[in-house]
PDB file of C-alpha atoms in Angstrom:
ATOM      1  CA  MET Z   1      13.287  -8.991  -1.195  1.00 88.00           C
ATOM      2  CA  SER Z   2       9.606  -8.123  -2.382  1.00 92.00           C
ATOM      3  CA  PRO Z   3       8.981  -4.305  -2.371  1.00 91.00           C
ATOM      4  CA  GLY Z   4       6.278  -3.877   0.139  1.00 92.00           C
ATOM      5  CA  GLU Z   5       8.722  -5.989   1.816  1.00 93.00           C
ATOM      6  CA  ALA Z   6      11.481  -3.999   1.428  1.00 92.00           C
ATOM      7  CA  GLU Z   7       8.726  -0.316   2.285  1.00 93.00           C
ATOM      8  CA  ARG Z   8       8.084  -2.157   5.399  1.00 93.00           C
ATOM      9  CA  ARG Z   9      12.165  -2.652   6.809  1.00 92.00           C
ATOM     10  CA  LEU Z  10      12.301   1.050   5.654  1.00 90.00           C
ATOM     11  CA  PHE Z  11       9.255   2.856   6.055  1.00 91.00           C
ATOM     12  CA  GLY Z  12       7.355   0.516   8.491  1.00 90.00           C
ATOM     13  CA  GLU Z  13       8.644   2.554  12.103  1.00 85.00           C
ATOM     14  CA  ALA Z  14      10.427   5.542  11.240  1.00 85.00           C
ATOM     15  CA  LEU Z  15       9.846   8.847  10.753  1.00 86.00           C
ATOM     16  CA  VAL Z  16      10.051   9.720   7.189  1.00 87.00           C
ATOM     17  CA  CYS Z  17      10.278  12.973   4.427  1.00 85.00           C
ATOM     18  CA  SER Z  18       8.443  13.097   1.149  1.00 87.00           C
ATOM     19  CA  ASP Z  19      11.403  15.279  -0.928  1.00 86.00           C
ATOM     20  CA  ASP Z  20      12.352  17.235  -4.064  1.00 89.00           C
ATOM     21  CA  LEU Z  21      15.621  16.810  -4.059  1.00 88.00           C
ATOM     22  CA  PRO Z  22      18.366  16.707  -6.853  1.00 88.00           C
ATOM     23  CA  TRP Z  23      20.356  13.120  -5.734  1.00 91.00           C
ATOM     24  CA  THR Z  24      22.829  10.487  -7.733  1.00 89.00           C
ATOM     25  CA  LEU Z  25      23.852   6.336  -7.672  1.00 90.00           C
ATOM     26  CA  THR Z  26      26.823   5.986  -8.333  1.00 90.00           C
ATOM     27  CA  PRO Z  27      28.627   1.958  -8.031  1.00 91.00           C
ATOM     28  CA  GLY Z  28      30.352   1.259  -4.830  1.00 83.00           C
ATOM     29  CA  PRO Z  29      31.900   1.505  -2.292  1.00 82.00           C
ATOM     30  CA  GLU Z  30      32.505  -2.323  -1.277  1.00 79.00           C
ATOM     31  CA  ARG Z  31      34.859  -2.119   1.127  1.00 86.00           C
ATOM     32  CA  ALA Z  32      33.964  -1.979   4.535  1.00 87.00           C
ATOM     33  CA  ASP Z  33      36.764   0.985   5.621  1.00 87.00           C
ATOM     34  CA  GLU Z  34      35.285   2.784   2.469  1.00 88.00           C
ATOM     35  CA  ILE Z  35      31.781   2.374   3.957  1.00 88.00           C
ATOM     36  CA  LEU Z  36      32.416   4.038   6.866  1.00 86.00           C
ATOM     37  CA  ARG Z  37      34.804   6.658   5.846  1.00 87.00           C
ATOM     38  CA  HIS Z  38      31.313   7.708   3.848  1.00 87.00           C
ATOM     39  CA  GLN Z  39      29.537   7.277   6.751  1.00 86.00           C
ATOM     40  CA  ALA Z  40      31.682   9.298   8.847  1.00 86.00           C
ATOM     41  CA  MET Z  41      31.522  12.018   7.237  1.00 84.00           C
ATOM     42  CA  ALA Z  42      28.038  11.733   6.697  1.00 85.00           C
ATOM     43  CA  GLU Z  43      27.727  12.070  10.166  1.00 85.00           C
ATOM     44  CA  ARG Z  44      29.740  15.233  10.265  1.00 83.00           C
ATOM     45  CA  LEU Z  45      27.866  16.946   7.838  1.00 80.00           C
ATOM     46  CA  LEU Z  46      24.248  16.049   9.430  1.00 82.00           C
ATOM     47  CA  ARG Z  47      26.415  17.244  12.682  1.00 80.00           C
ATOM     48  CA  SER Z  48      27.249  20.952  11.259  1.00 76.00           C
ATOM     49  CA  ALA Z  49      23.939  21.101   9.744  1.00 74.00           C
ATOM     50  CA  ALA Z  50      22.381  21.108  12.694  1.00 74.00           C
ATOM     51  CA  SER Z  51      24.932  23.243  15.412  1.00 69.00           C
ATOM     52  CA  ALA Z  52      24.820  25.810  12.557  1.00 64.00           C
ATOM     53  CA  GLU Z  53      21.046  25.852  12.448  1.00 62.00           C
ATOM     54  CA  THR Z  54      21.212  25.595  16.215  1.00 59.00           C
ATOM     55  CA  ALA Z  55      23.706  27.944  16.484  1.00 52.00           C
ATOM     56  CA  GLY Z  56      22.820  31.691  17.459  1.00 52.00           C
ATOM     57  CA  PRO Z  57      22.043  34.939  19.813  1.00 51.00           C
ATOM     58  CA  GLU Z  58      19.136  33.863  22.610  1.00 50.00           C
ATOM     59  CA  ASP Z  59      19.973  36.624  24.975  1.00 46.00           C
ATOM     60  CA  ALA Z  60      19.459  39.710  23.561  1.00 48.00           C
ATOM     61  CA  GLU Z  61      22.556  41.252  25.927  1.00 60.00           C
ATOM     62  CA  HIS Z  62      25.934  40.289  25.380  1.00 60.00           C
ATOM     63  CA  SER Z  63      29.175  40.842  26.173  1.00 71.00           C
ATOM     64  CA  PRO Z  64      31.777  42.958  23.618  1.00 71.00           C
ATOM     65  CA  GLN Z  65      33.549  39.009  23.824  1.00 75.00           C
ATOM     66  CA  ASP Z  66      30.381  37.241  22.247  1.00 77.00           C
ATOM     67  CA  VAL Z  67      29.861  40.399  19.757  1.00 76.00           C
ATOM     68  CA  ALA Z  68      33.666  39.712  18.329  1.00 78.00           C
ATOM     69  CA  LEU Z  69      32.933  36.808  18.304  1.00 82.00           C
ATOM     70  CA  LEU Z  70      28.828  36.114  16.521  1.00 75.00           C
ATOM     71  CA  ARG Z  71      30.795  38.744  14.464  1.00 76.00           C
ATOM     72  CA  MET Z  72      33.971  36.250  12.899  1.00 80.00           C
ATOM     73  CA  GLU Z  73      31.407  33.126  12.896  1.00 76.00           C
ATOM     74  CA  ALA Z  74      29.050  35.008  10.257  1.00 71.00           C
ATOM     75  CA  LYS Z  75      32.620  35.871   8.875  1.00 76.00           C
ATOM     76  CA  ILE Z  76      32.987  32.171   8.594  1.00 79.00           C
ATOM     77  CA  ASP Z  77      29.285  31.344   7.943  1.00 69.00           C
ATOM     78  CA  LEU Z  78      29.516  33.601   5.327  1.00 68.00           C
ATOM     79  CA  ALA Z  79      33.359  32.618   3.282  1.00 75.00           C
ATOM     80  CA  LEU Z  80      31.897  28.879   3.758  1.00 71.00           C
ATOM     81  CA  GLU Z  81      28.441  30.153   1.487  1.00 66.00           C
ATOM     82  CA  LEU Z  82      31.621  31.596  -0.687  1.00 71.00           C
ATOM     83  CA  LEU Z  83      33.448  28.630  -0.943  1.00 76.00           C
ATOM     84  CA  GLY Z  84      30.350  26.377  -1.272  1.00 68.00           C
ATOM     85  CA  ARG Z  85      28.747  28.065  -4.700  1.00 67.00           C
ATOM     86  CA  MET Z  86      32.392  28.332  -6.223  1.00 74.00           C
ATOM     87  CA  LEU Z  87      32.284  24.215  -4.998  1.00 71.00           C
ATOM     88  CA  ALA Z  88      28.292  23.982  -6.300  1.00 65.00           C
ATOM     89  CA  ALA Z  89      29.011  26.040  -9.912  1.00 67.00           C
ATOM     90  CA  GLU Z  90      32.426  23.316 -10.371  1.00 73.00           C
ATOM     91  CA  GLN Z  91      29.809  20.913 -10.515  1.00 72.00           C
ATOM     92  CA  PRO Z  92      26.370  20.594 -11.351  1.00 72.00           C
ATOM     93  CA  GLN Z  93      23.672  19.866  -9.627  1.00 75.00           C
ATOM     94  CA  PRO Z  94      21.833  17.471 -11.131  1.00 81.00           C
ATOM     95  CA  PRO Z  95      17.697  18.542 -11.261  1.00 86.00           C
ATOM     96  CA  PRO Z  96      15.715  17.684  -7.594  1.00 89.00           C
ATOM     97  CA  ARG Z  97      13.523  14.416  -8.225  1.00 91.00           C
ATOM     98  CA  PRO Z  98      11.335  13.225  -5.585  1.00 91.00           C
ATOM     99  CA  ALA Z  99      12.492  11.055  -2.228  1.00 91.00           C
ATOM    100  CA  ARG Z 100      11.181   9.350   0.261  1.00 92.00           C
ATOM    101  CA  TRP Z 101      13.929   8.737   3.129  1.00 88.00           C
ATOM    102  CA  SER Z 102      13.751   7.519   6.595  1.00 90.00           C
ATOM    103  CA  ARG Z 103      16.783   6.832   9.300  1.00 88.00           C
ATOM    104  CA  LEU Z 104      16.876   3.267   7.368  1.00 90.00           C
ATOM    105  CA  GLY Z 105      16.784   3.788   3.647  1.00 91.00           C
ATOM    106  CA  ALA Z 106      16.056   5.249   0.980  1.00 93.00           C
ATOM    107  CA  GLN Z 107      13.375   5.254  -2.035  1.00 95.00           C
ATOM    108  CA  VAL Z 108      13.708   7.118  -5.590  1.00 95.00           C
ATOM    109  CA  LEU Z 109      12.854   6.986  -9.035  1.00 93.00           C
ATOM    110  CA  ALA Z 110      15.760   6.401 -11.356  1.00 92.00           C
ATOM    111  CA  SER Z 111      15.744   5.362 -15.016  1.00 89.00           C
ATOM    112  CA  SER Z 112      18.049   2.549 -15.398  1.00 89.00           C
ATOM    113  CA  GLU Z 113      17.487  -0.737 -12.983  1.00 90.00           C
ATOM    114  CA  ARG Z 114      20.295  -1.338 -10.117  1.00 93.00           C
ATOM    115  CA  ALA Z 115      20.653  -4.766  -9.097  1.00 91.00           C
ATOM    116  CA  PRO Z 116      18.914  -5.637  -5.691  1.00 93.00           C
ATOM    117  CA  GLY Z 117      22.364  -7.236  -3.685  1.00 92.00           C
ATOM    118  CA  SER Z 118      24.171  -4.447  -5.424  1.00 93.00           C
ATOM    119  CA  ARG Z 119      26.313  -1.797  -3.692  1.00 93.00           C
ATOM    120  CA  HIS Z 120      26.139   2.036  -4.082  1.00 94.00           C
ATOM    121  CA  LEU Z 121      26.755   5.642  -2.677  1.00 91.00           C
ATOM    122  CA  LEU Z 122      23.408   7.834  -2.672  1.00 91.00           C
ATOM    123  CA  SER Z 123      24.651  11.653  -2.534  1.00 90.00           C
ATOM    124  CA  LEU Z 124      21.614  14.154  -1.361  1.00 87.00           C
ATOM    125  CA  GLN Z 125      21.809  17.467  -1.489  1.00 84.00           C
ATOM    126  CA  LEU Z 126      20.032  19.169   1.621  1.00 79.00           C
ATOM    127  CA  PRO Z 127      18.086  21.598   1.976  1.00 72.00           C
ATOM    128  CA  THR Z 128      20.911  23.169   4.683  1.00 62.00           C
ATOM    129  CA  GLY Z 129      22.930  26.021   2.191  1.00 61.00           C
ATOM    130  CA  LEU Z 130      25.994  23.812   3.295  1.00 60.00           C
ATOM    131  CA  ASN Z 131      25.777  23.666  -0.166  1.00 65.00           C
ATOM    132  CA  LEU Z 132      28.099  19.770   0.154  1.00 72.00           C
ATOM    133  CA  PRO Z 133      25.976  16.465  -0.765  1.00 81.00           C
ATOM    134  CA  LEU Z 134      25.412  13.664   2.164  1.00 84.00           C
ATOM    135  CA  ARG Z 135      26.654  10.776   0.815  1.00 89.00           C
ATOM    136  CA  LEU Z 136      25.551   7.464   2.612  1.00 90.00           C
ATOM    137  CA  PRO Z 137      26.492   4.310   1.537  1.00 92.00           C
ATOM    138  CA  VAL Z 138      24.078   2.112   0.388  1.00 93.00           C
ATOM    139  CA  GLU Z 139      22.442  -1.309  -0.770  1.00 94.00           C
ATOM    140  CA  VAL Z 140      19.391  -2.257  -2.904  1.00 95.00           C
ATOM    141  CA  LEU Z 141      16.847  -3.553  -1.819  1.00 95.00           C
ATOM    142  CA  ALA Z 142      14.226  -3.843  -4.192  1.00 95.00           C
ATOM    143  CA  SER Z 143      13.224  -2.372  -8.019  1.00 94.00           C
ATOM    144  CA  GLU Z 144       9.960  -2.279  -9.569  1.00 94.00           C
ATOM    145  CA  PRO Z 145       9.405  -1.347 -12.806  1.00 93.00           C
ATOM    146  CA  ARG Z 146       6.715   1.313 -13.386  1.00 92.00           C
ATOM    147  CA  GLU Z 147       4.276   2.618 -16.489  1.00 91.00           C
ATOM    148  CA  ASP Z 148       6.059   5.561 -16.919  1.00 91.00           C
ATOM    149  CA  GLY Z 149       9.599   3.804 -17.303  1.00 90.00           C
ATOM    150  CA  GLN Z 150      10.846   4.704 -14.465  1.00 92.00           C
ATOM    151  CA  ILE Z 151      12.582   2.359 -12.072  1.00 93.00           C
ATOM    152  CA  ALA Z 152      11.303   2.091  -8.624  1.00 95.00           C
ATOM    153  CA  LEU Z 153      14.224   1.565  -5.734  1.00 96.00           C
ATOM    154  CA  TRP Z 154      14.550   0.638  -2.009  1.00 96.00           C
ATOM    155  CA  LEU Z 155      17.591   1.865  -1.357  1.00 96.00           C
ATOM    156  CA  ALA Z 156      18.846   0.344   2.301  1.00 93.00           C
ATOM    157  CA  PHE Z 157      21.995   2.465   4.711  1.00 90.00           C
ATOM    158  CA  SER Z 158      24.452   0.084   5.061  1.00 81.00           C
ATOM    159  CA  PRO Z 159      24.888  -0.788   8.528  1.00 77.00           C
ATOM    160  CA  VAL Z 160      25.234   2.511  10.579  1.00 74.00           C
ATOM    161  CA  SER Z 161      26.673   3.553  13.542  1.00 81.00           C
ATOM    162  CA  ALA Z 162      24.208   4.717  16.510  1.00 83.00           C
ATOM    163  CA  GLY Z 163      25.666   7.672  16.304  1.00 84.00           C
ATOM    164  CA  LEU Z 164      24.926   8.674  12.239  1.00 87.00           C
ATOM    165  CA  GLU Z 165      21.468   6.499  12.741  1.00 86.00           C
ATOM    166  CA  ALA Z 166      21.183   9.758  15.689  1.00 86.00           C
ATOM    167  CA  ALA Z 167      22.169  12.411  13.320  1.00 87.00           C
ATOM    168  CA  LEU Z 168      19.990  11.553  10.722  1.00 86.00           C
ATOM    169  CA  GLU Z 169      16.654  11.027  13.098  1.00 87.00           C
ATOM    170  CA  ARG Z 170      17.521  14.421  14.119  1.00 87.00           C
ATOM    171  CA  PHE Z 171      17.365  16.063  10.550  1.00 86.00           C
ATOM    172  CA  LEU Z 172      14.135  14.271   9.311  1.00 86.00           C
ATOM    173  CA  PHE Z 173      12.315  15.378  12.268  1.00 87.00           C
ATOM    174  CA  ARG Z 174      13.996  18.909  11.967  1.00 84.00           C
ATOM    175  CA  GLN Z 175      13.096  18.770   8.177  1.00 80.00           C
ATOM    176  CA  HIS Z 176       9.601  17.318   9.593  1.00 80.00           C
ATOM    177  CA  ARG Z 177       8.781  20.135  10.954  1.00 83.00           C
ATOM    178  CA  ARG Z 178       9.700  22.332   8.513  1.00 81.00           C
ATOM    179  CA  GLN Z 179       7.744  21.176   6.164  1.00 77.00           C
ATOM    180  CA  ILE Z 180       4.460  21.152   8.407  1.00 82.00           C
ATOM    181  CA  ALA Z 181       5.043  24.985   8.748  1.00 82.00           C
ATOM    182  CA  ALA Z 182       5.446  24.885   5.174  1.00 79.00           C
ATOM    183  CA  HIS Z 183       2.537  23.831   4.822  1.00 78.00           C
ATOM    184  CA  ARG Z 184       0.299  25.644   7.558  1.00 85.00           C
ATOM    185  CA  ARG Z 185       1.942  29.121   5.808  1.00 84.00           C
ATOM    186  CA  GLY Z 186       0.270  27.789   2.704  1.00 79.00           C
ATOM    187  CA  GLY Z 187      -3.079  28.328   3.746  1.00 59.00           C
ATOM    188  CA  ASN Z 188      -3.964  24.111   4.684  1.00 56.00           C
TER     189      ASN Z 188
END
């Protein structure tokens, strides 16, 4: 597949976000059960991120049970954040690099060639505060050397469930809204 065809397939009719994110691309998974396991974990992570983002008090008055529940939730959030930071310290992240992605796949710049048709695991460190990478099985659709020595790779997410595709779409929509809001706050 040509880079232009890959571009149209991944981004032609989908919401696209461009981010600077820490990401890695490692070989595998190959087996269908491994791919499904990674996809299920990715869907759970995206749903957890959405829940954490939308949770919060909706009215000013709460019963004592609601207040106690909110305090317990805040303590759990703090414990999870501390655990995430400890895990992140154990496994240093790569520096943020450009990534364009949609619910269908991603385009990244890599330092080495990957063969079209090869399967990999794309790990993205999302700006969710969860300190957990989103790991998505991908297939290389196309690659193209650039003048700066990097290789542009177009990566299709392995066929995903409707739930994962919807979770990706919701996450990307919220990320797109955050980018627009940040751009407006910047005075543009």
